[in-house]
Amino acid sequence: MEAPDEELMLAYGNGDAGAFDTLYARHRGTLFRYVLRGVKVRAIAEELYQEIWILVIEARKRYAPSARFTTWLYTIAHNRLVDHWRRKELALVPADDEQQPASAAADPARQLEGREALARFAKALEALPHQQREAFLLHEEAELTALEIAAVTNSEPEAVKSRLRYAYAKLKAATDV
Amino acid sequence: MSEHEDEREVERLYRQLPREEPPAALDAKLRAEARRAVVSHPAPLVAPTGRRSWYFPVAAAAVIVLAVAVTWQVEREQVDEGAPLPQSAPVPALRKEQKLPEQAPQKAPEARQYAPLAKRAEKPAEEAKNQAPAEAARDQAPAASVAGTLSQSREDALGERENRMRQERPGGAVAPSAAPPARRELQRDAIQAQGRASFADEPPEKWLERIAQLRQQGRHDEADKALAEFRKRYPDYRIPEATLEKVEKK
């Protein structure tokens, strides 16, 4: 049976570099896609992704398994992304923006199938308001529950559930046209 | 189609999107960094011999000189801060702030609480503008004299208010048992401000300062809880050594 993440992180904190390799292999893809789809520019995503792992490495001795490792990791990632947006002076989408329809949903390309439907889906995902997209990615990529997403993003669980509902509805609408 | 099926459909489409991954070079770099972090041990402490035998005495002397210089500097700064200030220091640009106590007396205690942090943190100008006016004024030069003048004028305003209340009271008698009402009001506000349990919306520095205050007041349970909450919210935040001493239980 594979060792749980929390055990691996504690082992790494105690000097076991091999434990980090396993942990890294488990989370590299999902974390990278979460960052990439959050910032949309690959070069920036790579830079942020690297910084997040460096923060994990630096925090190895402070790690205490009070919650799932995934929640801890994505809290670091979320904080780093928020810093990035603040530094770039990109306004975070306010909560009342959740009523806005996704731009892709208005696309009248009804006949397009297959690859085009997927392209529409990708566009709709990009067009989602920041908070909805983040909730969706944390749910789909990191497989976090609404409660865990609320802890990571410092939000109310009900707000997270609402963001997820809107995100799914908009993405579905974008593929139905 | 039910909501659940809709979600399934969205998930299916999401899984069909390209599964981007970090470049292999970045993977290698991060793994190497992780390894380096755990294997880098300090060099063994072996006294050099022969021509290099002077290394340790010189290094020790340098450390002592540095320690004495830093201590002396810190003490001198503390003396400067605590020195009595001229009450009528000429600060023409700050007349507006000097009227502060009458305009917003409720804010004063809170601004006073945050002052040490504001000095240490070297806040950017924009942020300083958003702080309470008294605090913003304190960040400007000459900081010490401004703080002195402001605090003096606050005291003056408080005294005036007390005198006024005494005169308004029939016979001019003052209740002997309690502190003056205005001062009591200010004290109550300060206690309420300190006792606020939720720091979640505050920046990490302020949050830490509140924890340090709780610790100073001997409210260790609250401080422990707040520190645990802080670590949960900012797992990657490196608390400076000096602050750590103030916020952690000894």
XYZ file of C-alpha atoms in Angstrom:
427
model
C 0.000 0.000 0.000
C 1.274 3.446 -0.905
C 2.280 5.819 1.877
C -0.151 8.727 2.366
C 0.958 12.216 1.397
C 1.061 13.416 4.990
C 3.466 10.649 5.969
C 5.695 11.423 2.985
C 5.812 15.112 3.814
C 6.751 14.375 7.423
C 9.442 11.989 6.193
C 10.770 14.678 3.891
C 10.789 17.128 6.793
C 12.957 14.623 8.621
C 15.462 14.495 5.782
C 14.142 11.761 3.475
C 14.626 13.263 0.008
C 13.097 10.179 -1.641
C 9.783 10.940 0.061
C 9.724 14.299 -1.675
C 10.246 12.635 -5.064
C 7.167 10.471 -4.540
C 5.121 13.392 -3.304
C 6.261 15.559 -6.188
C 5.418 12.885 -8.750
C 1.902 12.603 -7.327
C 1.075 16.291 -7.459
C 3.172 17.772 -10.250
C 0.584 17.495 -13.037
C -2.472 18.581 -11.093
C -0.709 21.500 -9.423
C 0.797 22.640 -12.708
C -2.565 22.631 -14.482
C -4.193 24.470 -11.577
C -1.565 27.206 -11.869
C -1.482 27.252 -15.671
C -5.262 27.512 -16.043
C -5.287 30.172 -13.358
C -2.741 32.489 -14.982
C -3.094 31.289 -18.613
C 0.508 32.146 -19.597
C 2.844 29.181 -19.598
C 6.042 31.071 -18.716
C 4.385 32.719 -15.728
C 2.804 29.433 -14.710
C 6.194 27.718 -14.709
C 7.687 30.450 -12.588
C 4.856 30.364 -10.047
C 4.829 26.580 -10.011
C 8.525 26.575 -9.174
C 8.025 29.145 -6.423
C 5.228 27.117 -4.865
C 7.396 24.006 -4.633
C 10.273 26.042 -3.218
C 7.886 27.294 -0.526
C 6.916 23.692 0.198
C 10.586 22.742 0.491
C 11.289 25.653 2.803
C 8.248 24.906 4.962
C 9.101 21.188 5.328
C 10.030 21.451 9.011
C 6.991 23.529 9.891
C 4.574 21.095 8.281
C 2.080 19.592 10.721
C -0.543 17.194 9.345
C -3.557 18.976 10.826
C -5.349 18.666 7.486
C -4.808 16.769 4.252
C -1.492 17.487 2.549
C -3.395 18.446 -0.595
C -5.273 21.169 1.290
C -1.988 22.477 2.684
C -0.291 22.413 -0.713
C -3.127 24.196 -2.478
C -3.400 26.801 0.288
C 0.222 27.674 -0.465
C -0.523 27.694 -4.186
C -3.634 29.832 -3.746
C -1.756 32.355 -1.575
C 1.016 32.546 -4.144
C -1.467 33.136 -6.979
C -3.251 35.835 -4.985
C 0.131 37.526 -4.423
C 0.777 37.310 -8.141
C -2.544 38.882 -9.059
C -2.084 41.613 -6.493
C 1.372 42.383 -7.786
C 0.078 42.483 -11.321
C -2.765 44.692 -10.131
C -5.283 42.407 -11.727
C -8.561 42.892 -9.947
C -9.971 39.750 -8.439
C -13.462 39.163 -9.714
C -15.954 40.164 -7.031
C -18.540 37.707 -5.792
C -21.471 39.530 -7.423
C -19.882 38.877 -10.782
C -21.166 35.346 -10.444
C -24.361 36.375 -12.148
C -22.599 37.236 -15.397
C -22.973 34.717 -18.181
C -19.841 33.192 -19.682
C -18.990 34.783 -22.971
C -18.726 31.414 -24.684
C -22.318 30.673 -23.742
C -23.419 33.396 -26.142
C -21.527 31.806 -29.023
C -24.124 30.745 -31.635
C -22.007 27.981 -33.184
C -24.670 25.319 -32.801
C -23.495 22.967 -35.532
C -19.959 22.496 -34.342
C -19.200 19.079 -32.884
C -16.239 17.105 -31.529
C -13.087 19.170 -31.417
C -14.949 22.405 -31.775
C -17.126 21.550 -28.796
C -13.985 20.922 -26.794
C -12.506 24.215 -27.970
C -15.693 25.953 -26.859
C -15.415 24.232 -23.524
C -11.817 25.414 -23.094
C -12.850 28.935 -24.012
C -15.720 28.862 -21.555
C -13.360 27.671 -18.846
C -11.042 30.582 -19.584
C -13.974 32.979 -19.566
C -15.194 31.900 -16.145
C -14.848 34.509 -13.418
C -11.667 33.918 -11.466
C -13.282 32.578 -8.294
C -15.513 30.151 -10.151
C -12.634 28.879 -12.267
C -10.463 28.415 -9.207
C -13.185 26.491 -7.371
C -13.747 24.338 -10.444
C -10.022 23.596 -10.877
C -9.535 22.795 -7.210
C -12.474 20.420 -7.434
C -11.493 18.772 -10.703
C -7.706 18.797 -10.518
C -6.957 18.600 -6.816
C -10.164 16.664 -6.071
C -10.931 18.880 -3.093
C -14.379 18.970 -1.539
C -16.329 22.218 -1.220
C -15.303 22.436 2.436
C -11.640 21.976 1.580
C -11.880 24.555 -1.191
C -13.407 26.949 1.329
C -10.426 26.378 3.636
C -7.910 26.862 0.830
C -9.482 30.032 -0.522
C -10.559 31.432 2.846
C -14.197 31.545 1.743
C -17.527 30.447 3.103
C -18.501 26.873 2.133
C -21.862 28.076 0.827
C -20.126 30.601 -1.422
C -17.877 27.835 -2.760
C -20.861 25.588 -3.483
C -22.517 28.448 -5.315
C -19.346 29.113 -7.359
C -19.143 25.465 -8.305
C -22.800 25.386 -9.342
C -22.374 28.447 -11.559
C -19.150 27.120 -13.043
C -20.685 23.771 -14.008
C -23.815 25.425 -15.363
C -21.842 27.832 -17.549
C -19.516 25.156 -18.848
C -22.445 22.909 -19.660
C -24.256 25.761 -21.390
C -21.165 26.504 -23.470
C -21.028 22.958 -24.780
C -24.760 22.731 -25.462
C -24.901 25.504 -28.062
C -30.698 15.903 -18.121
C -30.256 16.038 -14.345
C -27.777 18.322 -12.615
C -25.657 15.319 -11.707
C -25.499 14.164 -15.313
C -24.614 17.676 -16.419
C -21.692 17.647 -14.001
C -20.575 14.285 -15.332
C -20.677 15.650 -18.868
C -18.622 18.698 -17.863
C -16.097 16.469 -16.084
C -15.847 14.247 -19.151
C -15.124 17.221 -21.373
C -12.630 18.611 -18.897
C -10.728 15.311 -18.936
C -10.467 15.594 -22.715
C -8.574 18.880 -22.502
C -4.794 18.629 -22.955
C -3.128 17.378 -19.767
C -0.345 19.947 -19.577
C 2.613 19.075 -17.401
C 5.665 20.945 -16.176
C 8.779 20.597 -18.349
C 11.170 17.804 -17.388
C 13.968 20.306 -16.768
C 11.865 22.060 -14.163
C 11.037 18.730 -12.525
C 14.740 17.910 -12.298
C 15.577 21.332 -10.924
C 12.956 21.116 -8.185
C 13.909 17.585 -7.208
C 17.554 18.635 -6.985
C 16.570 21.650 -4.885
C 14.568 19.427 -2.534
C 17.512 17.061 -2.180
C 19.984 19.880 -1.635
C 17.779 21.336 1.106
C 17.902 18.171 3.194
C 21.463 17.055 2.579
C 23.249 20.350 3.088
C 24.738 20.113 6.565
C 26.935 22.741 8.170
C 30.666 22.080 7.959
C 32.119 20.187 10.927
C 33.558 22.450 13.580
C 37.243 21.556 13.506
C 39.747 24.119 14.696
C 42.096 25.114 11.869
C 45.761 24.475 12.479
C 49.075 25.817 11.208
C 49.041 29.046 9.243
C 45.268 29.292 9.548
C 45.217 29.050 13.324
C 44.360 32.739 13.604
C 40.938 32.211 11.907
C 38.937 31.405 15.042
C 40.238 34.159 17.345
C 39.730 36.776 14.634
C 36.259 35.481 13.783
C 35.304 35.437 17.465
C 36.574 38.987 17.931
C 34.623 40.141 14.875
C 31.440 38.540 16.205
C 31.888 40.196 19.599
C 32.527 43.611 18.052
C 29.474 43.228 15.840
C 27.271 42.116 18.736
C 28.371 45.030 20.906
C 27.835 47.495 18.057
C 24.331 46.193 17.314
C 23.357 46.199 20.999
C 24.664 49.712 21.429
C 22.800 50.859 18.328
C 19.524 49.263 19.471
C 19.831 50.817 22.920
C 20.560 54.212 21.441
C 17.468 53.966 19.236
C 15.329 53.054 22.231
C 16.670 56.004 24.196
C 15.898 58.316 21.261
C 12.335 57.034 21.065
C 11.755 57.415 24.796
C 13.332 60.868 25.099
C 11.000 63.725 26.122
C 9.931 65.774 23.147
C 9.385 69.488 22.838
C 5.664 70.190 23.033
C 5.721 73.051 20.610
C 7.831 71.455 17.888
C 7.189 73.377 14.673
C 5.273 71.037 12.386
C 3.228 73.350 10.191
C 2.279 70.701 7.647
C 0.594 68.605 10.298
C -1.866 71.082 11.749
C -4.695 69.117 10.269
C -3.629 65.960 12.064
C -3.257 67.872 15.309
C -6.986 68.513 15.270
C -7.539 64.782 15.107
C -8.541 64.061 18.718
C -11.637 66.218 18.473
C -12.587 64.881 15.060
C -12.104 61.195 15.718
C -11.258 60.427 19.320
C -12.404 56.786 18.985
C -9.608 55.908 16.588
C -6.786 57.035 18.803
C -6.260 53.957 20.986
C -6.214 51.601 18.026
C -3.730 53.747 16.158
C -1.520 53.742 19.215
C -1.596 49.954 19.400
C -0.326 49.496 15.880
C 2.386 52.093 16.024
C 5.413 49.852 16.749
C 4.595 47.539 13.859
C 4.069 50.417 11.486
C 7.523 51.677 12.301
C 9.191 48.329 11.797
C 7.395 47.303 8.675
C 8.355 50.283 6.503
C 4.995 50.377 4.826
C 4.731 51.727 1.313
C 3.437 55.254 1.028
C 0.067 54.194 -0.339
C -0.614 51.849 2.488
C 0.429 54.416 5.019
C -2.145 56.822 3.619
C -4.871 54.305 4.321
C -3.937 53.930 7.957
C -5.442 56.026 10.708
C -4.273 59.615 10.206
C -2.292 59.568 13.434
C -0.367 56.545 12.268
C 0.209 58.002 8.834
C 1.545 61.158 10.401
C 3.864 59.115 12.569
C 5.424 57.543 9.489
C 6.384 60.946 8.175
C 9.512 62.815 9.140
C 10.226 63.979 11.788
C 8.435 60.941 13.095
C 9.322 61.169 16.749
C 8.393 64.801 17.191
C 5.129 64.330 15.339
C 4.204 61.386 17.524
C 5.024 63.400 20.607
C 3.019 66.393 19.468
C 0.049 64.296 18.485
C 0.018 62.331 21.669
C 0.322 65.577 23.636
C -2.545 67.162 21.757
C -4.613 64.021 22.313
C -3.956 64.268 26.028
C -4.816 67.972 25.925
C -8.068 67.279 24.155
C -8.926 64.581 26.635
C -8.166 66.907 29.536
C -10.295 69.637 27.999
C -13.161 67.235 27.575
C -12.864 66.112 31.174
C -12.814 69.708 32.402
C -15.864 70.503 30.314
C -17.729 67.566 31.786
C -16.738 68.605 35.301
C -18.082 72.109 34.671
C -21.325 70.799 33.189
C -21.943 68.598 36.240
C -23.915 70.395 38.991
C -21.513 71.687 41.633
C -18.562 70.715 39.553
C -18.082 67.542 41.612
C -16.270 64.588 40.174
C -17.313 61.047 41.059
C -14.460 59.825 43.230
C -14.680 56.120 42.507
C -14.317 55.779 38.746
C -11.974 56.947 35.999
C -13.189 59.958 33.982
C -15.952 58.934 31.520
C -14.087 59.956 28.393
C -11.045 58.008 29.416
C -13.217 55.055 30.395
C -14.830 55.159 26.989
C -11.452 55.135 25.299
C -10.233 52.306 27.504
C -13.330 50.263 26.737
C -12.821 50.782 23.001
C -9.214 49.721 23.306
C -10.168 46.542 25.201
C -12.836 45.724 22.655
C -10.399 46.252 19.817
C -7.868 43.983 21.483
C -10.423 41.325 22.265
C -11.654 40.804 18.768
C -11.314 37.107 18.119
C -11.290 37.043 14.361
C -8.180 38.288 12.613
C -8.910 36.532 9.355
C -9.340 39.635 7.231
C -6.157 41.290 8.411
C -2.784 41.143 6.692
C -0.397 38.636 8.288
C 1.771 41.290 9.965
C -1.149 42.827 11.841
C -2.481 39.433 12.716
C 0.889 38.539 14.295
C 0.985 41.780 16.174
C -2.409 41.062 17.692
C -1.180 37.634 18.763
C 1.857 39.242 20.383
C -0.483 41.602 22.234
C -2.600 38.725 23.480
C 0.577 37.009 24.667
C 1.695 40.154 26.471
C -1.651 40.375 28.209
C -1.268 36.794 29.397
C -4.158 35.560 27.245
C -2.185 32.539 26.139
C -5.124 30.326 25.153
C -6.443 32.937 22.743
C -2.929 33.574 21.463
C -2.361 29.840 20.870
C -5.640 29.537 18.989
C -4.930 32.607 16.897
C -1.418 31.372 16.093
C -2.736 27.963 15.039
C -5.307 29.667 12.837
C -2.613 31.906 11.397
C -0.379 28.921 10.524
C -3.300 27.207 8.862
C -4.114 30.266 6.774
C -0.519 31.129 5.857
C 1.413 27.841 5.936
C 4.201 29.300 3.838
C 4.628 32.530 5.820
C 8.033 32.784 7.407
C 7.600 34.499 10.744
C 10.705 36.605 11.496
C 12.714 35.418 14.505
C 12.018 38.583 16.481
C 8.271 38.262 15.946
C 8.337 34.534 16.618
C 9.666 35.182 20.102
C 6.709 37.437 20.790
C 3.973 35.203 19.412
C 5.112 31.750 20.525
C 4.548 30.425 24.026
C 7.753 30.436 26.014
